[in-house]
Every structure is written in structure tokens, then in C-alpha cells.
PDB file of C-alpha atoms in Angstrom:
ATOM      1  CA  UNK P   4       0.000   0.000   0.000  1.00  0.00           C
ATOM      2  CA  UNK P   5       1.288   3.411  -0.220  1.00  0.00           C
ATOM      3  CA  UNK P   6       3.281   4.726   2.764  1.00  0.00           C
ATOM      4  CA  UNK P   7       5.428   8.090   3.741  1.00  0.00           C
ATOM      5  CA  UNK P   8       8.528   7.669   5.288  1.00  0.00           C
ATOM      6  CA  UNK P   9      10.554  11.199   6.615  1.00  0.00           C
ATOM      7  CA  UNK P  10      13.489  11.071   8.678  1.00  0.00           C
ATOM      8  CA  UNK P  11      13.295  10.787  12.433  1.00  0.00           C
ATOM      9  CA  UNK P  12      13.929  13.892  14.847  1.00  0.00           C
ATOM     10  CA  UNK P  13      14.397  15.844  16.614  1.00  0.00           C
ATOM     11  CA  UNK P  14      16.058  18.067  14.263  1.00  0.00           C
ATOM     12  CA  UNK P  15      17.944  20.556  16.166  1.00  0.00           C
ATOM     13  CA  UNK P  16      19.267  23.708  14.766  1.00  0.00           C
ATOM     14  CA  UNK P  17      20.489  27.064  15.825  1.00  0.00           C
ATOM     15  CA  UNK P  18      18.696  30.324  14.489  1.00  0.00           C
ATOM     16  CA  UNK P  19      19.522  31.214  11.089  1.00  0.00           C
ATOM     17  CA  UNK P  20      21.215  27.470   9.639  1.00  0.00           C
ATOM     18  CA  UNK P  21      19.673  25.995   7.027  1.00  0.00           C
ATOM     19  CA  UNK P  22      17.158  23.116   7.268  1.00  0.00           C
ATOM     20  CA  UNK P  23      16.239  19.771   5.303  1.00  0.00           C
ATOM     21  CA  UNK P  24      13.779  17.384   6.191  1.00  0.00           C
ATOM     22  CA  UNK P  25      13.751  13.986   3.999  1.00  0.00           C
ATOM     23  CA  UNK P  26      10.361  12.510   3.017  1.00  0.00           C
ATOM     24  CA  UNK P  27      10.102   9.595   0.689  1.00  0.00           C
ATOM     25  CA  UNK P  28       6.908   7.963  -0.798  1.00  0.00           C
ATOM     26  CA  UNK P  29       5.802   4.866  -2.376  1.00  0.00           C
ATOM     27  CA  UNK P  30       2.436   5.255  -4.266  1.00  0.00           C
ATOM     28  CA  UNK P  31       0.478   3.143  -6.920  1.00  0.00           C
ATOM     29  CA  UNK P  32      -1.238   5.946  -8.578  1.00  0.00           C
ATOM     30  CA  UNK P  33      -0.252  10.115  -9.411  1.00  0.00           C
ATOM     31  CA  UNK P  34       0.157  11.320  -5.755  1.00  0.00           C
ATOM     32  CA  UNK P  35      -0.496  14.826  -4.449  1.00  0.00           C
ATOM     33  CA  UNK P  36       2.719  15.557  -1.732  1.00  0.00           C
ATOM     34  CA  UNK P  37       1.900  17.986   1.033  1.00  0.00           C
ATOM     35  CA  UNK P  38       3.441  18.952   4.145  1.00  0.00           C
ATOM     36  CA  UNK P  39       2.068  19.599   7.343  1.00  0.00           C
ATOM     37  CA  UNK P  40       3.116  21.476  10.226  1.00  0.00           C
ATOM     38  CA  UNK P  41       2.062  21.336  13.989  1.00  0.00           C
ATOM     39  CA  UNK P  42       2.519  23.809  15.952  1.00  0.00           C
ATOM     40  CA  UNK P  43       2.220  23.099  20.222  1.00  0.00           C
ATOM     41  CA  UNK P  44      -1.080  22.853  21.103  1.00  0.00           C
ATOM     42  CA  UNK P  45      -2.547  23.179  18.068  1.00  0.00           C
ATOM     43  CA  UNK P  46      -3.924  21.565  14.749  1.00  0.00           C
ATOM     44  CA  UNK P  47      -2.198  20.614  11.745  1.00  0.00           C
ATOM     45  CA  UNK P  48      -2.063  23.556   9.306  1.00  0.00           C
ATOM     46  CA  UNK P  49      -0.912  23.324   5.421  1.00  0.00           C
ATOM     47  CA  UNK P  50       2.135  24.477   4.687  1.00  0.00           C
ATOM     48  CA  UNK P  51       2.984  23.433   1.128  1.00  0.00           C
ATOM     49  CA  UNK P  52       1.641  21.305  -1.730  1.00  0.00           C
ATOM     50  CA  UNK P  53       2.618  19.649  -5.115  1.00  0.00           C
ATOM     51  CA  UNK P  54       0.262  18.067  -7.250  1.00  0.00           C
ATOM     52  CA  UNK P  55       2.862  16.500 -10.083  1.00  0.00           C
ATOM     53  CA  UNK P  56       6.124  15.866 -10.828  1.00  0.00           C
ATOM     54  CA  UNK P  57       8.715  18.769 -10.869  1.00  0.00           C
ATOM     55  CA  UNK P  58       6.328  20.707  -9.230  1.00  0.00           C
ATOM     56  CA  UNK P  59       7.719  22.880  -6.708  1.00  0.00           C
ATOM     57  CA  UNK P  60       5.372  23.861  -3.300  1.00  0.00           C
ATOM     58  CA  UNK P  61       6.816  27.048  -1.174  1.00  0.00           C
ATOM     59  CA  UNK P  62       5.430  29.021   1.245  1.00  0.00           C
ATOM     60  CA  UNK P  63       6.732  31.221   4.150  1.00  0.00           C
ATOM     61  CA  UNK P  64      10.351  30.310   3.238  1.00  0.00           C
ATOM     62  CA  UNK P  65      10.093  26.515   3.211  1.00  0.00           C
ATOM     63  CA  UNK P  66       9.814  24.795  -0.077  1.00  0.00           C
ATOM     64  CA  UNK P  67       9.335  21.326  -1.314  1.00  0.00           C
ATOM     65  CA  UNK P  68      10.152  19.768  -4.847  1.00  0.00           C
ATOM     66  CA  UNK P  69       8.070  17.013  -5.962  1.00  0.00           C
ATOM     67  CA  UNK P  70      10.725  14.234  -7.504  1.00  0.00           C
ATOM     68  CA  UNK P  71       9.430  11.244  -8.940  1.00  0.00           C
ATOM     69  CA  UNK P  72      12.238  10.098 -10.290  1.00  0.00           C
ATOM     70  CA  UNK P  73      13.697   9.287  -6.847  1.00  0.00           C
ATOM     71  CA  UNK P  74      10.558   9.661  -4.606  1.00  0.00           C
ATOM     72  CA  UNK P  75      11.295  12.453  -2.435  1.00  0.00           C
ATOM     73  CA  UNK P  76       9.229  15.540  -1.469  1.00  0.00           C
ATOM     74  CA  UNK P  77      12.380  17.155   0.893  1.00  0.00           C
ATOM     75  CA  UNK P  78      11.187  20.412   2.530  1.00  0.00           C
ATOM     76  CA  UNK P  79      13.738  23.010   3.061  1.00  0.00           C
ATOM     77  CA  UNK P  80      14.202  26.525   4.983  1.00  0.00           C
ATOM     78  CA  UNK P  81      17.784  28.688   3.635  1.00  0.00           C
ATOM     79  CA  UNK P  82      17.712  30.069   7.546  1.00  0.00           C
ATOM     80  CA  UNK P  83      14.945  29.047  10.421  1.00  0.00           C
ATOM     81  CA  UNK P  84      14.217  31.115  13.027  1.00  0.00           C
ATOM     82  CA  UNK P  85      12.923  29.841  16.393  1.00  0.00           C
ATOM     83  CA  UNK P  86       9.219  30.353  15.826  1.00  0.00           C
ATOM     84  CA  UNK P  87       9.458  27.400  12.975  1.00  0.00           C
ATOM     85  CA  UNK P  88      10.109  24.789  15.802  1.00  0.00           C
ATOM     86  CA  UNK P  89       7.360  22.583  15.534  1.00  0.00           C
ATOM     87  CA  UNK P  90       6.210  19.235  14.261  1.00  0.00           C
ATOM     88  CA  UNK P  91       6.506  18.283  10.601  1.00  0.00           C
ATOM     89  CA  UNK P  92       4.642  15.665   8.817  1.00  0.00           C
ATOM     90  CA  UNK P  93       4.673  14.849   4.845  1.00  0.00           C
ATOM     91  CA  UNK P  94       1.852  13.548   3.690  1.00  0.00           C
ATOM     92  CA  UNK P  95       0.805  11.967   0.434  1.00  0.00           C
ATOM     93  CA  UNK P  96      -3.079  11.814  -1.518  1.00  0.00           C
ATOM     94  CA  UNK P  97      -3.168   8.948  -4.275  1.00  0.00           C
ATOM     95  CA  UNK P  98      -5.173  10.662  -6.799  1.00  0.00           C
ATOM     96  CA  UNK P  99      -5.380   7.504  -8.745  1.00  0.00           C
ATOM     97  CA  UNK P 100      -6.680   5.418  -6.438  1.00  0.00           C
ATOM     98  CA  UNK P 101     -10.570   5.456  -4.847  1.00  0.00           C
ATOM     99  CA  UNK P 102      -9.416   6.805  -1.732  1.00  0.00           C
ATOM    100  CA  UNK P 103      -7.664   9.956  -3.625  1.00  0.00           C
ATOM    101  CA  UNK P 104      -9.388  12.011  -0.415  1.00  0.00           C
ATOM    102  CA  UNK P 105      -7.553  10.181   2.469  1.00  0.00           C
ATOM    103  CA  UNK P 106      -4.225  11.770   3.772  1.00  0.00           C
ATOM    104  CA  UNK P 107      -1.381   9.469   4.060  1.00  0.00           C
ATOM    105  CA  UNK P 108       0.888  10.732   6.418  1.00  0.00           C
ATOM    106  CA  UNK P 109       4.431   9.888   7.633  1.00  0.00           C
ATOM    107  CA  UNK P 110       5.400   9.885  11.340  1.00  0.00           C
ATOM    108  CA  UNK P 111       6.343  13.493  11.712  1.00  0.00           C
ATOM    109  CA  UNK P 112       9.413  15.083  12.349  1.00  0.00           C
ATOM    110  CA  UNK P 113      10.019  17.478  15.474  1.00  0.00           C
ATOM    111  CA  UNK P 114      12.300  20.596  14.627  1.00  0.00           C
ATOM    112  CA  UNK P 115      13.582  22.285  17.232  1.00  0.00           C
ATOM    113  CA  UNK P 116      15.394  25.791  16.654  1.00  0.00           C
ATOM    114  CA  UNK P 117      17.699  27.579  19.364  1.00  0.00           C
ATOM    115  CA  UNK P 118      18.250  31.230  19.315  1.00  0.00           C
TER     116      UNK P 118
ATOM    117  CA  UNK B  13     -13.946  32.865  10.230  1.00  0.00           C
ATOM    118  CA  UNK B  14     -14.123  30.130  13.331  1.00  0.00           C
ATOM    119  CA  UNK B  15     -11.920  27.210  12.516  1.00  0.00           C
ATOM    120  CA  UNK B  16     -12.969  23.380  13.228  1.00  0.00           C
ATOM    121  CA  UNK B  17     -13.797  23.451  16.825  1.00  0.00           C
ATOM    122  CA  UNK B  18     -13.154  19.673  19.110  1.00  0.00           C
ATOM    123  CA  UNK B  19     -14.240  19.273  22.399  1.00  0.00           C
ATOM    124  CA  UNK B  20     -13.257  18.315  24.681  1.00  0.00           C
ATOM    125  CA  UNK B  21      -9.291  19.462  24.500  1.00  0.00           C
ATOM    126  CA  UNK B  22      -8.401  16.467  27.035  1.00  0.00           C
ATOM    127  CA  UNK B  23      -9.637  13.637  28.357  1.00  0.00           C
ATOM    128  CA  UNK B  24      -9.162  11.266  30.942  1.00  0.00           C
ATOM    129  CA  UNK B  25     -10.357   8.229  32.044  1.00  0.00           C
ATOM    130  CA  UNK B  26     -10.633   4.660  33.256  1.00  0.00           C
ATOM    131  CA  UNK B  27     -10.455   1.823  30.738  1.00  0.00           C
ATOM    132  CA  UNK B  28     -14.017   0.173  30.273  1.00  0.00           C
ATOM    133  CA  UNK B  29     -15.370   3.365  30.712  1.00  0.00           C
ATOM    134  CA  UNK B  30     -17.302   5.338  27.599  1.00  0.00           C
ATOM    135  CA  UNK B  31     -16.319   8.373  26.306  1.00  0.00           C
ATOM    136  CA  UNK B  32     -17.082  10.959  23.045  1.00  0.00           C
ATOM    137  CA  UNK B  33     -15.456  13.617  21.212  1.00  0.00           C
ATOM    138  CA  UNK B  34     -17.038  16.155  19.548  1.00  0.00           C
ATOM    139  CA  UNK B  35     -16.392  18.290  16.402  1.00  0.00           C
ATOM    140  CA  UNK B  36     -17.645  21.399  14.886  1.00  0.00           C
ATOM    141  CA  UNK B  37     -16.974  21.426  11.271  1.00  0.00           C
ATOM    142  CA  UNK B  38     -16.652  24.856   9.069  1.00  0.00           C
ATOM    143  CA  UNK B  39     -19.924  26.255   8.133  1.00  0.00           C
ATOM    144  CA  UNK B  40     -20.392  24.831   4.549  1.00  0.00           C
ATOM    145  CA  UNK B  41     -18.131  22.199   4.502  1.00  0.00           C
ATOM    146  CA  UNK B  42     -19.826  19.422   3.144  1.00  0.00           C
ATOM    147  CA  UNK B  43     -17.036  16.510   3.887  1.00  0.00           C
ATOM    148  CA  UNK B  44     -15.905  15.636   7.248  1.00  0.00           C
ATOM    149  CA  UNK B  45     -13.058  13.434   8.509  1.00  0.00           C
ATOM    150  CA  UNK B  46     -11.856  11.791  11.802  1.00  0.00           C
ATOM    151  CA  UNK B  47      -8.391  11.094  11.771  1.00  0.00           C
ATOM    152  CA  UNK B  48      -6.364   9.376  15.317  1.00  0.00           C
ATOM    153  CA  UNK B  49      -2.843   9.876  15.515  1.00  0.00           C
ATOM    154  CA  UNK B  50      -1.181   7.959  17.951  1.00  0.00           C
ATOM    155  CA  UNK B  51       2.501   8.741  19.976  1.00  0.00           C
ATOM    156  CA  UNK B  52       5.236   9.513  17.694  1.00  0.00           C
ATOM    157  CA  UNK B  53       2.943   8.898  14.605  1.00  0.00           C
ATOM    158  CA  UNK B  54       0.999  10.756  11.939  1.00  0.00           C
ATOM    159  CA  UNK B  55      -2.719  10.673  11.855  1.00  0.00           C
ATOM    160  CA  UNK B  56      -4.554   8.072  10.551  1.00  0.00           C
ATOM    161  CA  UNK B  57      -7.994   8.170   8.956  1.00  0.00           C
ATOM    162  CA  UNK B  58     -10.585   6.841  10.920  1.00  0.00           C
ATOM    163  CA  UNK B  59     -13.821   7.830   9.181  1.00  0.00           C
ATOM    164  CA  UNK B  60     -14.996  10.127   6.472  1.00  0.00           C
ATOM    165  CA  UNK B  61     -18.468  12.132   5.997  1.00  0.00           C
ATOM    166  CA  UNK B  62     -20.427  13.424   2.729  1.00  0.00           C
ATOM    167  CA  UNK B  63     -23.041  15.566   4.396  1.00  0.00           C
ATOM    168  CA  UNK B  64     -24.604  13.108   6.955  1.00  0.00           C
ATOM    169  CA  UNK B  65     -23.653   9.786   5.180  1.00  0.00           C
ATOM    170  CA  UNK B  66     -20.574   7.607   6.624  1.00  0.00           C
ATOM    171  CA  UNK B  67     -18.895   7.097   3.396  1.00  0.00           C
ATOM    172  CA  UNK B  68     -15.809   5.048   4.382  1.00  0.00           C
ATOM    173  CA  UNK B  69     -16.060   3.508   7.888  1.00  0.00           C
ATOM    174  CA  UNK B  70     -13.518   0.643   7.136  1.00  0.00           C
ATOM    175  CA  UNK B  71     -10.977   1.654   8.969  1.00  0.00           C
ATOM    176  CA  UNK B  72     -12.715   2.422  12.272  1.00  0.00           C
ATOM    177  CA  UNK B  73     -12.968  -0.193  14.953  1.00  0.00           C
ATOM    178  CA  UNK B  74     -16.731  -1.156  14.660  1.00  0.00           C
ATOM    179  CA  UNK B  75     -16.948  -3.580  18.024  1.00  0.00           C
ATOM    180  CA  UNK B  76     -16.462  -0.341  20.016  1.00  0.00           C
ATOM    181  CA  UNK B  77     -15.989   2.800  18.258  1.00  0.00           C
ATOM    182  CA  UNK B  78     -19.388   4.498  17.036  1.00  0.00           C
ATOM    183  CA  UNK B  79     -19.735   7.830  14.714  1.00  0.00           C
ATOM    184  CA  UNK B  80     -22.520   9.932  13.958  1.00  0.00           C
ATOM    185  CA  UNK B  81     -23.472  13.087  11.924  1.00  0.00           C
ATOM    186  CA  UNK B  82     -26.629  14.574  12.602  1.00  0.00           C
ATOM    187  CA  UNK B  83     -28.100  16.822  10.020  1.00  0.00           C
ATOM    188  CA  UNK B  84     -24.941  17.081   8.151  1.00  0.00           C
ATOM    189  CA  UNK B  85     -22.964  19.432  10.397  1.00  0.00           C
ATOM    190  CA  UNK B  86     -21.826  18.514  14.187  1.00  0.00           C
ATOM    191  CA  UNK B  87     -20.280  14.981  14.363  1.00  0.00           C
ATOM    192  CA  UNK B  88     -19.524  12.902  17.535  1.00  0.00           C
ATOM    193  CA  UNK B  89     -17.349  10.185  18.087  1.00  0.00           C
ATOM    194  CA  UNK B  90     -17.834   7.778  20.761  1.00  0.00           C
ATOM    195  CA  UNK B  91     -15.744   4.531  22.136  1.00  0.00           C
ATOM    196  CA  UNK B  92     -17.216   2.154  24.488  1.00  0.00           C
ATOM    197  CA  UNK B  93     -15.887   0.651  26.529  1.00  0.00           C
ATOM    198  CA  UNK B  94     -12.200   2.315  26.102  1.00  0.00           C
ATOM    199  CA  UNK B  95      -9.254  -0.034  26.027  1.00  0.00           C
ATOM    200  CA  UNK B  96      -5.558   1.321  27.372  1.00  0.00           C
ATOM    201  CA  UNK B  97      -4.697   1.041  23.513  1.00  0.00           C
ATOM    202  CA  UNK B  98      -7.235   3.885  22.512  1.00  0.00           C
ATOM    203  CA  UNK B  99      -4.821   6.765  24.466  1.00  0.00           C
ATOM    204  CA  UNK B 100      -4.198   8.892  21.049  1.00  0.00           C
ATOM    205  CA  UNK B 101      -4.863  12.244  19.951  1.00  0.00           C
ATOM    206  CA  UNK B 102      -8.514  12.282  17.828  1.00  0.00           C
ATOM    207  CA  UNK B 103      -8.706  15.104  15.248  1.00  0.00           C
ATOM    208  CA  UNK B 104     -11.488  16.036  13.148  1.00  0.00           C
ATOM    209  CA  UNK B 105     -11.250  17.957   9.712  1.00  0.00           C
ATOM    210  CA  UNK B 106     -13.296  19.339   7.390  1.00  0.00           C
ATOM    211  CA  UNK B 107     -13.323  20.051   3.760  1.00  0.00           C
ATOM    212  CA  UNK B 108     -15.787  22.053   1.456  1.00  0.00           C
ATOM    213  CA  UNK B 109     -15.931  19.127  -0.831  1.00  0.00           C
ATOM    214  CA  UNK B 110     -14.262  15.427  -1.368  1.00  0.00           C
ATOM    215  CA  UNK B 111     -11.222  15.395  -2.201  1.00  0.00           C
ATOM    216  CA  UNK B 112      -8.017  16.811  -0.878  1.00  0.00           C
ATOM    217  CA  UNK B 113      -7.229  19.074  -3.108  1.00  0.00           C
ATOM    218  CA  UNK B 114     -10.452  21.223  -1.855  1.00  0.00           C
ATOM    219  CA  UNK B 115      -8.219  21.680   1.346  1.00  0.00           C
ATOM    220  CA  UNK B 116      -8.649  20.312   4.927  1.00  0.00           C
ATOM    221  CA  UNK B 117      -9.214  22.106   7.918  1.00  0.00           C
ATOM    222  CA  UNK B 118      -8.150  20.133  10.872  1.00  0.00           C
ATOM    223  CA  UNK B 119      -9.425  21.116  14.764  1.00  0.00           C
ATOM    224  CA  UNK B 120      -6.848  21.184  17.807  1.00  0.00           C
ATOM    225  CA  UNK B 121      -7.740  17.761  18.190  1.00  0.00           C
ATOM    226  CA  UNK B 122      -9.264  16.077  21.537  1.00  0.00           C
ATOM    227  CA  UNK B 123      -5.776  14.129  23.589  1.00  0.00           C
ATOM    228  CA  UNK B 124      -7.456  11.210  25.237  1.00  0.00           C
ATOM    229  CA  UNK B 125      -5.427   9.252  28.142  1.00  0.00           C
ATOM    230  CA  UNK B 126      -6.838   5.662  29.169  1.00  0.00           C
ATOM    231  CA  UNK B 127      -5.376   4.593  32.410  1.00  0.00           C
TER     232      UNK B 127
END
């Protein structure tokens, strides 16, 4: 079945480096790629999306490349600051499949930035 | 414009003992999901709603977990009796239409502990 795998955490980083998170997918059909982000104490919240291949999802400084050619939806940040420490999570949507509205979602990945 | 609201935030209680979440979807979203995430994990769908009509239940543990969605709009969750395996994090989302490209809206999420 399809599955998300990201790297484990905690990530920890001082203000200002740059960050990478690894996510990797498998998928039978064309999969949407999203990340998620959880902030303490409160509910996911949609950071970025990519609905095809070579697509690239961005927003507030992070940004994700959709690669199909080696399964990876990394999300970066050129310089975090502390207020990005939070939860990650990729997540995947099979758009091929019947369940194309179910989230697939890998285990999340806690970032943690120091000033 | 409110977000999903879940109550309660937390909940404790004694295994064998019932208990229900509720959820509040966004006014005019038509879909509706329940989603558990467990320690460490990402959320996994539980349940998904088209107006008032359980669409896919297959995932949610029938012998003791019950769902309902009166009138298309509110939407409670209930397990009885609890087991010590249920202690997870229950989070409802909501979506104007099917599909996840329509974009989900996910609540703060309800933390239940099962001692």
C-alpha cells in the first residue's frame, strides 16, 4: 500500500542554519505531496503542496520539490528562526486510487530551533 | 472565520469506561473526517463524511468505536468501553468538498489518556 517515510527527529538547529527534512513515498497511482506542520497545542495547518512531478510547493520560506524520479518531497528553509520549531509531517493523496481524499501521512518530524 | 472546533481538549479516564469527542466542522463544509494519531505517529484516517452519510467507515474499529453526523454538520465520536490502547490524539477535519485538493481544515484535536 502506499506509505510516507521522513526522517526521524528531533532536528535541532540554531537560528539562522539551514534546514532539510527527507520525506520519501511509495504510491500506486499520481500522488499529491503535502506537508504539514504542527505547531504546540494546536492543529495541523498546510504548509505546502505539489500536485505533479517537478512541481515545486513554497510558502513562508520553506519549499518542497516534488521528484518522482527518486521519490522524495524534501522540505527546506535557507535560515529558520525559532518560531518554525514545531512538528513536521509529509503527507501523500493517491489521486489515482478510490481513496484519492484520504491523507497518508508519515510519522512526523520534530524541529527544534535555538536562538 | 471560526476554525474546526473539538471538544473536549483532554480527556481522561478509566479503561471500560465510555467516552465521546465532539467536532464542529466549518460552516459549509460538506465533507468531514476523523483522523487518530497515535505517539510519535501521523494521523490516521478513521472515518470520512459526505453531508450526513458515513462514506468510508472501514478503517474504524466497529466492536467499540461508534460515529454519527446529525443533520450534516456537528459529528460525535464515541468509544465504548475504552481499552488502554485507545490513548491517542482524535482530530477532526473538514473540507468544502471530497477530495483533498479542496483543502482540509483540521481542529486542535481532543488528547485522550486511558489509564
Amino acid at each position: 500500500g502506499d506509505s510516507v517515510t521522513q526522517m526521524e527527529g528531533p532536528v535541532t538547529l540554531s537560528e539562522e542554519a539551514f534546514l532539510t527534512i527527507n520525506c520519501t513515498y511509495t504510491a500506486t497511482g499520481y500522488p499529491s505531496l503535502f506537508w504539514y506542520v504542527q505547531y504546540p497545542g494546536e492543529g495541523l495547518q498546510l504548509l505546502l503542496k505539489a500536485t505533479k512531478a517537478d512541481d515545486k510547493g513554497s510558502n513562508k520560506g520553506f519549499e518542497a520539490t516534488y521528484r518522482k524520479e527518486t521519490t522524495s518531497f524534501h522540505l527546506e528553509k535557507g535560515s529558520v528562526q525559532v518560531s518554525d520549531s514545531a512538528v513536521y509531517f509529509c503527507a501523500l493523496s493517491d489521486e489515482g486510487m478510490d481513496s484519492s481524499y484520504k491523507l497518508i501521512f508519515g510519522s512526523g518530524t520534530r524541529l527544534l530551533v535555538r536562538p | 472565520e471560526a476554525g474546526v472546533v473539538q471538544s473536549p481538549r483532554y480527556k481522561i479516564i478509566e479503561k471500560k469506561q465510555p467516552v465521546a469527542f465532539w467536532c464542529n466542522p466549518i460552516s459549509g463544509h460538506n465533507t468531514l473526517y476523523w483522523y487518530r494519531q497515535n505517539l510519535g505517529q501521523g494521523p490516521e484516517l478513521l472515518i470520512r463524511y459526505e453531508n450526513e452519510e458515513a462514506v468510508d467507515d472501514s478503517q474504524l474499529p466497529k466492536d467499540r468505536f461508534s460515529a454519527e453526523r446529525l443533520k450534516g454538520v456537528d459529528s460525535t465520536l464515541k468509544i465504548q468501553p475504552a481499552e488502554l490502547g485507545d490513548s491517542a490524539v482524535y482530530l477532526c477535519a473538514s473540507s468544502l468538498d471530497t477530495g483533498v485538493n479542496y483543502g482540509y481544515t483540521f481542529g486542535s484535536g481532543t488528547r485522550l489518556t486511558v489509564v
